[in-house]
Amino acid sequence: MKHVPTLDIRRYDTDRDAFVAELGAAYREFGFCCISGHGIPRELIDSSYDVFQRFFALPTETKMKYHIAGSGGARGYTPFKVETAKDSQYADLKEFWHIGREIPRDSKFADVMPPNLWPVEVPDFKQYGYGLFEALDQLGTRVLRALALHIDQPANFFEDKTDVGNSILRPIHYPPITQDNIPNVRAGAHEDINFITLLVGASAEGLEVLSDGEWLPITTEGDAIVVNIGDMLQRLSNHVYPSTSHRVVNPQNENARKPRYSVPFFLHPNPDVMLDPLDSCITPDNPRRYDTSISSHEYLMQRLREIKLI
């Protein structure tokens, strides 16, 4: 049976050519790869999950203090049954919080990257939440170096395109499912919008990726983090790197009646990056797929409207 491989990112420093080739092959086939050996401390991950669970356990009226209506959920809290997968009839069974990049308020991107909110009811939320944001941002930069080399770009190609990226850490709570035969799933089939997504804590069942018409389950072991391609990188790479459909299904056992938590980090480019296909990804076998230019911020707004967040 096919499965998404797990690769040790430390091999980038010890066995670079083979690692880049294997990583590139995994992404060309699946749009997904599991990354181990990343060095993010277990204590940081566990402490982050702890503060996120403590927040989601608060009363609804407390959480709603941090919901900014009309903002597309860019920062703070988004309640249940708001986000809806593109073309899906039913809203997802989840609530979530958004942590964004801390930037100077006189930055040229300040109008599209608002300041973070921090729940006063969970005092160490900022310490661990933003600590995890920074750790995953740094890991994403390392993954992008290998992805750049695989498409014949310099290793640092992405660094000045993501250094003030509109990236998001999204702690998610999927509540226990207490009714039988509900039509909603925890997260409907979708593709991500951004460059790459890094998912911490995919050890719980439910995540599935579509490959050759079949849904393949993904669960991780040890310290592995799931990293997948988003639509922006698919466009920039002229589909060399595919953005693959994935979903979170309701477990078909007693785990359906347990809450599920996950924490994806959506690594975005800087808002003014143009998503035009790279020349190195255009070949006779893979002709240019896009004739119109669009910035990453314009693209993001277009997609947020499609999933009913704005």
mmCIF file of C-alpha atoms in Angstrom:
data_model
loop_
_atom_site.group_PDB
_atom_site.id
_atom_site.type_symbol
_atom_site.label_atom_id
_atom_site.label_comp_id
_atom_site.label_asym_id
_atom_site.label_seq_id
_atom_site.Cartn_x
_atom_site.Cartn_y
_atom_site.Cartn_z
ATOM 1 C CA MET A 1 0.000 0.000 0.000
ATOM 2 C CA LYS A 2 1.295 3.476 -0.864
ATOM 3 C CA HIS A 3 2.175 5.769 1.993
ATOM 4 C CA VAL A 4 3.526 9.273 2.457
ATOM 5 C CA PRO A 5 7.230 8.920 3.382
ATOM 6 C CA THR A 6 8.983 10.275 6.467
ATOM 7 C CA LEU A 7 12.357 11.951 5.834
ATOM 8 C CA ASP A 8 14.918 13.201 8.362
ATOM 9 C CA ILE A 9 15.700 16.856 7.628
ATOM 10 C CA ARG A 10 19.139 16.531 9.255
ATOM 11 C CA ARG A 11 20.154 14.801 6.030
ATOM 12 C CA TYR A 12 20.001 18.220 4.334
ATOM 13 C CA ASP A 13 23.345 18.885 6.066
ATOM 14 C CA THR A 14 24.862 15.396 5.744
ATOM 15 C CA ASP A 15 23.462 13.928 2.494
ATOM 16 C CA ARG A 16 22.037 16.960 0.691
ATOM 17 C CA ASP A 17 21.721 15.782 -2.908
ATOM 18 C CA ALA A 18 19.975 12.514 -1.997
ATOM 19 C CA PHE A 19 17.721 14.234 0.552
ATOM 20 C CA VAL A 20 16.642 16.925 -1.930
ATOM 21 C CA ALA A 21 15.933 14.270 -4.577
ATOM 22 C CA GLU A 22 13.860 12.127 -2.185
ATOM 23 C CA LEU A 23 11.985 15.128 -0.794
ATOM 24 C CA GLY A 24 11.231 16.422 -4.278
ATOM 25 C CA ALA A 25 10.004 12.994 -5.380
ATOM 26 C CA ALA A 26 7.678 12.750 -2.359
ATOM 27 C CA TYR A 27 6.159 16.159 -3.070
ATOM 28 C CA ARG A 28 5.785 15.503 -6.801
ATOM 29 C CA GLU A 29 3.860 12.310 -6.024
ATOM 30 C CA PHE A 30 1.839 13.179 -2.930
ATOM 31 C CA GLY A 31 2.143 16.929 -2.270
ATOM 32 C CA PHE A 32 2.892 15.716 1.286
ATOM 33 C CA CYS A 33 5.908 14.501 3.252
ATOM 34 C CA CYS A 34 6.515 13.831 6.956
ATOM 35 C CA ILE A 35 9.620 15.564 8.354
ATOM 36 C CA SER A 36 11.544 14.135 11.322
ATOM 37 C CA GLY A 37 14.741 15.235 13.057
ATOM 38 C CA HIS A 38 13.572 18.868 13.116
ATOM 39 C CA GLY A 39 14.758 19.659 16.644
ATOM 40 C CA ILE A 40 11.626 21.472 17.874
ATOM 41 C CA PRO A 41 11.534 20.633 21.609
ATOM 42 C CA ARG A 42 8.791 18.268 22.716
ATOM 43 C CA GLU A 43 8.250 20.499 25.750
ATOM 44 C CA LEU A 44 7.369 23.452 23.487
ATOM 45 C CA ILE A 45 4.871 21.377 21.493
ATOM 46 C CA ASP A 46 3.283 19.832 24.603
ATOM 47 C CA SER A 47 3.073 23.177 26.419
ATOM 48 C CA SER A 48 1.506 24.787 23.351
ATOM 49 C CA TYR A 49 -1.158 22.089 23.150
ATOM 50 C CA ASP A 50 -1.814 22.565 26.858
ATOM 51 C CA VAL A 51 -2.466 26.317 26.589
ATOM 52 C CA PHE A 52 -4.599 25.853 23.473
ATOM 53 C CA GLN A 53 -6.743 23.204 25.171
ATOM 54 C CA ARG A 54 -7.159 25.462 28.196
ATOM 55 C CA PHE A 55 -8.388 28.257 25.939
ATOM 56 C CA PHE A 56 -10.899 26.064 24.076
ATOM 57 C CA ALA A 57 -12.250 24.828 27.435
ATOM 58 C CA LEU A 58 -13.332 28.371 28.346
ATOM 59 C CA PRO A 59 -17.032 29.302 28.197
ATOM 60 C CA THR A 60 -18.291 30.294 24.755
ATOM 61 C CA GLU A 61 -19.089 33.839 25.863
ATOM 62 C CA THR A 62 -15.473 34.256 27.044
ATOM 63 C CA LYS A 63 -14.050 32.966 23.762
ATOM 64 C CA MET A 64 -16.372 35.201 21.735
ATOM 65 C CA LYS A 65 -14.684 38.263 23.300
ATOM 66 C CA TYR A 66 -11.823 37.444 20.931
ATOM 67 C CA HIS A 67 -13.926 37.025 17.803
ATOM 68 C CA ILE A 68 -13.591 39.987 15.435
ATOM 69 C CA ALA A 69 -16.612 39.977 13.136
ATOM 70 C CA GLY A 70 -15.867 40.788 9.517
ATOM 71 C CA SER A 71 -12.117 40.212 9.831
ATOM 72 C CA GLY A 72 -12.077 36.798 8.154
ATOM 73 C CA GLY A 73 -10.718 35.373 11.385
ATOM 74 C CA ALA A 74 -7.305 36.880 10.593
ATOM 75 C CA ARG A 75 -6.494 37.070 14.315
ATOM 76 C CA GLY A 76 -8.145 35.708 17.430
ATOM 77 C CA TYR A 77 -11.065 33.292 17.675
ATOM 78 C CA THR A 78 -13.379 31.786 15.043
ATOM 79 C CA PRO A 79 -16.337 29.789 16.418
ATOM 80 C CA PHE A 80 -17.814 26.489 15.268
ATOM 81 C CA LYS A 81 -19.416 25.960 11.863
ATOM 82 C CA VAL A 82 -18.071 29.088 10.165
ATOM 83 C CA GLU A 83 -15.359 27.843 7.813
ATOM 84 C CA THR A 84 -16.721 25.770 4.935
ATOM 85 C CA ALA A 85 -14.551 23.846 2.478
ATOM 86 C CA LYS A 86 -14.801 25.202 -1.077
ATOM 87 C CA ASP A 87 -17.873 23.760 -2.849
ATOM 88 C CA SER A 88 -18.956 21.953 0.341
ATOM 89 C CA GLN A 89 -22.594 22.048 1.452
ATOM 90 C CA TYR A 90 -21.779 21.727 5.150
ATOM 91 C CA ALA A 91 -19.617 23.787 7.495
ATOM 92 C CA ASP A 92 -16.647 22.161 9.225
ATOM 93 C CA LEU A 93 -16.978 20.827 12.780
ATOM 94 C CA LYS A 94 -14.268 22.935 14.371
ATOM 95 C CA GLU A 95 -13.379 26.112 16.233
ATOM 96 C CA PHE A 96 -9.951 27.732 15.962
ATOM 97 C CA TRP A 97 -7.626 30.592 16.868
ATOM 98 C CA HIS A 98 -5.220 32.510 14.630
ATOM 99 C CA ILE A 99 -1.763 33.715 15.657
ATOM 100 C CA GLY A 100 0.021 35.842 13.039
ATOM 101 C CA ARG A 101 3.455 37.337 12.610
ATOM 102 C CA GLU A 102 4.405 40.145 14.970
ATOM 103 C CA ILE A 103 5.465 43.076 12.766
ATOM 104 C CA PRO A 104 6.166 46.765 13.488
ATOM 105 C CA ARG A 105 2.939 48.730 13.264
ATOM 106 C CA ASP A 106 4.617 51.138 10.802
ATOM 107 C CA SER A 107 5.383 48.248 8.416
ATOM 108 C CA LYS A 108 4.095 48.641 4.856
ATOM 109 C CA PHE A 109 2.091 45.440 5.490
ATOM 110 C CA ALA A 110 0.458 46.637 8.722
ATOM 111 C CA ASP A 111 -2.874 47.257 6.989
ATOM 112 C CA VAL A 112 -3.170 43.589 5.917
ATOM 113 C CA MET A 113 -1.402 41.984 8.910
ATOM 114 C CA PRO A 114 -3.235 43.118 12.067
ATOM 115 C CA PRO A 115 -1.811 42.838 15.598
ATOM 116 C CA ASN A 116 -2.297 39.611 17.534
ATOM 117 C CA LEU A 117 -4.846 39.110 20.279
ATOM 118 C CA TRP A 118 -3.833 37.231 23.434
ATOM 119 C CA PRO A 119 -6.421 35.746 25.832
ATOM 120 C CA VAL A 120 -5.830 37.133 29.319
ATOM 121 C CA GLU A 121 -7.565 34.058 30.795
ATOM 122 C CA VAL A 122 -4.597 31.856 29.723
ATOM 123 C CA PRO A 123 -1.515 33.796 30.867
ATOM 124 C CA ASP A 124 1.146 31.673 29.105
ATOM 125 C CA PHE A 125 -0.772 31.479 25.798
ATOM 126 C CA LYS A 126 1.466 34.082 24.131
ATOM 127 C CA GLN A 127 4.731 32.575 25.392
ATOM 128 C CA TYR A 128 4.048 29.105 24.004
ATOM 129 C CA GLY A 129 1.810 30.070 21.097
ATOM 130 C CA TYR A 130 4.242 32.544 19.592
ATOM 131 C CA GLY A 131 7.185 30.336 20.533
ATOM 132 C CA LEU A 132 5.687 27.555 18.421
ATOM 133 C CA PHE A 133 4.925 30.032 15.595
ATOM 134 C CA GLU A 134 8.610 31.018 15.447
ATOM 135 C CA ALA A 135 9.885 27.429 15.656
ATOM 136 C CA LEU A 136 7.658 26.280 12.785
ATOM 137 C CA ASP A 137 8.504 29.384 10.745
ATOM 138 C CA GLN A 138 12.201 28.496 11.034
ATOM 139 C CA LEU A 139 11.553 24.845 10.142
ATOM 140 C CA GLY A 140 9.485 25.926 7.142
ATOM 141 C CA THR A 141 12.413 28.020 5.928
ATOM 142 C CA ARG A 142 14.628 24.914 6.072
ATOM 143 C CA VAL A 143 12.107 22.841 4.091
ATOM 144 C CA LEU A 144 11.820 25.602 1.473
ATOM 145 C CA ARG A 145 15.608 25.581 0.980
ATOM 146 C CA ALA A 146 15.440 21.949 -0.127
ATOM 147 C CA LEU A 147 12.352 22.598 -2.269
ATOM 148 C CA ALA A 148 14.159 25.506 -3.976
ATOM 149 C CA LEU A 149 17.158 23.336 -4.858
ATOM 150 C CA HIS A 150 14.891 20.658 -6.323
ATOM 151 C CA ILE A 151 13.493 23.144 -8.884
ATOM 152 C CA ASP A 152 16.952 24.511 -9.788
ATOM 153 C CA GLN A 153 16.780 27.675 -7.711
ATOM 154 C CA PRO A 154 19.377 28.810 -5.154
ATOM 155 C CA ALA A 155 18.826 27.438 -1.645
ATOM 156 C CA ASN A 156 17.961 30.897 -0.287
ATOM 157 C CA PHE A 157 15.490 31.650 -3.112
ATOM 158 C CA PHE A 158 12.426 31.818 -0.839
ATOM 159 C CA GLU A 159 13.980 33.642 2.110
ATOM 160 C CA ASP A 160 13.402 37.249 0.976
ATOM 161 C CA LYS A 161 9.926 36.204 -0.190
ATOM 162 C CA THR A 162 8.778 34.852 3.192
ATOM 163 C CA ASP A 163 10.703 36.931 5.772
ATOM 164 C CA VAL A 164 7.588 39.030 6.478
ATOM 165 C CA GLY A 165 5.125 36.459 5.220
ATOM 166 C CA ASN A 166 1.500 36.654 6.336
ATOM 167 C CA SER A 167 1.839 33.262 8.031
ATOM 168 C CA ILE A 168 -0.674 31.842 10.504
ATOM 169 C CA LEU A 169 -0.504 29.368 13.389
ATOM 170 C CA ARG A 170 -3.966 27.844 13.764
ATOM 171 C CA PRO A 171 -4.756 25.813 16.910
ATOM 172 C CA ILE A 172 -7.924 23.826 16.099
ATOM 173 C CA HIS A 173 -10.422 22.066 18.377
ATOM 174 C CA TYR A 174 -12.671 19.422 16.851
ATOM 175 C CA PRO A 175 -15.290 18.656 19.532
ATOM 176 C CA PRO A 176 -16.557 15.181 20.403
ATOM 177 C CA ILE A 177 -19.129 13.932 17.900
ATOM 178 C CA THR A 178 -22.152 12.856 19.913
ATOM 179 C CA GLN A 179 -24.739 12.276 17.165
ATOM 180 C CA ASP A 180 -24.838 9.457 14.672
ATOM 181 C CA ASN A 181 -25.031 10.060 10.924
ATOM 182 C CA ILE A 182 -24.302 13.776 10.919
ATOM 183 C CA PRO A 183 -23.534 15.030 7.385
ATOM 184 C CA ASN A 184 -20.638 17.282 8.411
ATOM 185 C CA VAL A 185 -17.059 16.069 8.703
ATOM 186 C CA ARG A 186 -14.449 17.582 10.963
ATOM 187 C CA ALA A 187 -12.771 19.266 7.981
ATOM 188 C CA GLY A 188 -14.088 18.846 4.448
ATOM 189 C CA ALA A 189 -11.859 17.962 1.499
ATOM 190 C CA HIS A 190 -9.772 21.018 0.606
ATOM 191 C CA GLU A 191 -6.420 22.283 -0.554
ATOM 192 C CA ASP A 192 -4.412 24.790 1.473
ATOM 193 C CA ILE A 193 -3.970 28.343 0.211
ATOM 194 C CA ASN A 194 -0.387 29.157 1.246
ATOM 195 C CA PHE A 195 3.167 28.058 0.270
ATOM 196 C CA ILE A 196 3.540 25.107 2.687
ATOM 197 C CA THR A 197 1.678 23.896 5.784
ATOM 198 C CA LEU A 198 3.436 22.310 8.757
ATOM 199 C CA LEU A 199 1.124 20.230 10.953
ATOM 200 C CA VAL A 200 2.218 19.493 14.519
ATOM 201 C CA GLY A 201 0.436 16.604 16.194
ATOM 202 C CA ALA A 202 -1.013 14.509 13.380
ATOM 203 C CA SER A 203 -0.741 11.473 15.652
ATOM 204 C CA ALA A 204 -4.532 11.338 16.057
ATOM 205 C CA GLU A 205 -6.430 9.494 13.358
ATOM 206 C CA GLY A 206 -8.537 11.317 10.813
ATOM 207 C CA LEU A 207 -6.155 13.116 8.418
ATOM 208 C CA GLU A 208 -6.361 11.688 4.886
ATOM 209 C CA VAL A 209 -4.728 12.733 1.592
ATOM 210 C CA LEU A 210 -6.133 12.041 -1.875
ATOM 211 C CA SER A 211 -3.724 10.095 -4.110
ATOM 212 C CA ASP A 212 -4.728 8.556 -7.460
ATOM 213 C CA GLY A 213 -8.377 8.636 -6.479
ATOM 214 C CA GLU A 214 -7.823 6.942 -3.095
ATOM 215 C CA TRP A 215 -7.843 8.480 0.372
ATOM 216 C CA LEU A 216 -4.612 7.557 2.197
ATOM 217 C CA PRO A 217 -4.589 7.959 5.993
ATOM 218 C CA ILE A 218 -1.650 9.887 7.483
ATOM 219 C CA THR A 219 -0.591 9.423 11.067
ATOM 220 C CA THR A 220 2.851 10.303 12.335
ATOM 221 C CA GLU A 221 5.209 8.637 14.769
ATOM 222 C CA GLY A 222 7.910 10.043 16.992
ATOM 223 C CA ASP A 223 8.696 13.696 16.349
ATOM 224 C CA ALA A 224 7.524 13.755 12.717
ATOM 225 C CA ILE A 225 5.626 16.790 11.424
ATOM 226 C CA VAL A 226 3.433 16.608 8.315
ATOM 227 C CA VAL A 227 4.404 19.210 5.695
ATOM 228 C CA ASN A 228 2.278 19.743 2.581
ATOM 229 C CA ILE A 229 2.218 22.018 -0.449
ATOM 230 C CA GLY A 230 -0.347 24.835 -0.724
ATOM 231 C CA ASP A 231 -1.950 26.411 -3.774
ATOM 232 C CA MET A 232 0.382 29.430 -3.868
ATOM 233 C CA LEU A 233 3.476 27.228 -4.225
ATOM 234 C CA GLN A 234 1.647 25.002 -6.708
ATOM 235 C CA ARG A 235 1.036 28.106 -8.847
ATOM 236 C CA LEU A 236 4.581 29.461 -8.453
ATOM 237 C CA SER A 237 6.063 26.036 -9.346
ATOM 238 C CA ASN A 238 3.716 25.626 -12.333
ATOM 239 C CA HIS A 239 2.292 22.499 -10.626
ATOM 240 C CA VAL A 240 5.668 20.763 -10.256
ATOM 241 C CA TYR A 241 4.689 20.744 -6.585
ATOM 242 C CA PRO A 242 0.990 19.750 -6.407
ATOM 243 C CA SER A 243 -1.376 21.100 -3.773
ATOM 244 C CA THR A 244 -3.220 17.928 -2.845
ATOM 245 C CA SER A 245 -6.759 17.531 -1.521
ATOM 246 C CA HIS A 246 -6.922 16.390 2.095
ATOM 247 C CA ARG A 247 -9.571 16.145 4.803
ATOM 248 C CA VAL A 248 -10.126 15.259 8.451
ATOM 249 C CA VAL A 249 -12.761 12.536 8.679
ATOM 250 C CA ASN A 250 -14.839 11.520 11.672
ATOM 251 C CA PRO A 251 -13.368 8.386 13.299
ATOM 252 C CA GLN A 252 -15.446 5.261 12.873
ATOM 253 C CA ASN A 253 -14.870 4.143 16.479
ATOM 254 C CA GLU A 254 -15.054 5.433 20.037
ATOM 255 C CA ASN A 255 -12.500 8.152 19.172
ATOM 256 C CA ALA A 256 -15.330 10.048 17.457
ATOM 257 C CA ARG A 257 -16.611 10.820 20.929
ATOM 258 C CA LYS A 258 -13.288 12.307 22.009
ATOM 259 C CA PRO A 259 -12.133 15.828 21.193
ATOM 260 C CA ARG A 260 -9.365 16.189 18.609
ATOM 261 C CA TYR A 261 -6.803 18.973 18.590
ATOM 262 C CA SER A 262 -4.344 19.886 15.866
ATOM 263 C CA VAL A 263 -2.042 22.827 15.192
ATOM 264 C CA PRO A 264 -1.200 23.606 11.555
ATOM 265 C CA PHE A 265 1.204 26.405 10.648
ATOM 266 C CA PHE A 266 0.376 28.010 7.302
ATOM 267 C CA LEU A 267 3.580 29.494 5.885
ATOM 268 C CA HIS A 268 2.648 32.353 3.554
ATOM 269 C CA PRO A 269 4.772 34.525 1.284
ATOM 270 C CA ASN A 270 5.080 38.250 1.835
ATOM 271 C CA PRO A 271 1.841 39.967 0.732
ATOM 272 C CA ASP A 272 3.454 41.601 -2.327
ATOM 273 C CA VAL A 273 5.044 38.438 -3.796
ATOM 274 C CA MET A 274 3.797 37.762 -7.327
ATOM 275 C CA LEU A 275 2.755 34.170 -7.936
ATOM 276 C CA ASP A 276 3.892 33.919 -11.556
ATOM 277 C CA PRO A 277 5.211 30.477 -12.614
ATOM 278 C CA LEU A 278 9.003 30.237 -12.412
ATOM 279 C CA ASP A 279 10.904 29.787 -15.661
ATOM 280 C CA SER A 280 12.733 26.788 -14.182
ATOM 281 C CA CYS A 281 9.383 25.008 -13.799
ATOM 282 C CA ILE A 282 8.212 25.603 -17.386
ATOM 283 C CA THR A 283 9.202 22.853 -19.827
ATOM 284 C CA PRO A 284 7.842 21.367 -23.065
ATOM 285 C CA ASP A 285 6.232 18.629 -20.947
ATOM 286 C CA ASN A 286 4.891 21.160 -18.426
ATOM 287 C CA PRO A 287 3.956 24.330 -20.343
ATOM 288 C CA ARG A 288 3.110 27.550 -18.517
ATOM 289 C CA ARG A 289 -0.300 27.123 -16.843
ATOM 290 C CA TYR A 290 -1.100 30.731 -15.862
ATOM 291 C CA ASP A 291 -1.185 33.811 -18.083
ATOM 292 C CA THR A 292 -2.377 36.369 -15.544
ATOM 293 C CA SER A 293 -0.356 37.798 -12.655
ATOM 294 C CA ILE A 294 -1.682 37.922 -9.106
ATOM 295 C CA SER A 295 -0.086 38.905 -5.803
ATOM 296 C CA SER A 296 -0.181 36.574 -2.832
ATOM 297 C CA HIS A 297 -2.447 38.988 -0.923
ATOM 298 C CA GLU A 298 -4.938 39.247 -3.795
ATOM 299 C CA TYR A 299 -4.915 35.482 -4.083
ATOM 300 C CA LEU A 300 -5.478 35.064 -0.334
ATOM 301 C CA MET A 301 -8.494 37.398 -0.361
ATOM 302 C CA GLN A 302 -10.005 35.560 -3.316
ATOM 303 C CA ARG A 303 -9.671 32.230 -1.541
ATOM 304 C CA LEU A 304 -10.963 33.446 1.836
ATOM 305 C CA ARG A 305 -14.159 34.518 0.102
ATOM 306 C CA GLU A 306 -14.521 31.044 -1.412
ATOM 307 C CA ILE A 307 -14.322 29.321 1.992
ATOM 308 C CA LYS A 308 -16.765 31.808 3.564
ATOM 309 C CA LEU A 309 -14.322 33.362 6.018
ATOM 310 C CA ILE A 310 -14.908 36.812 4.520
#
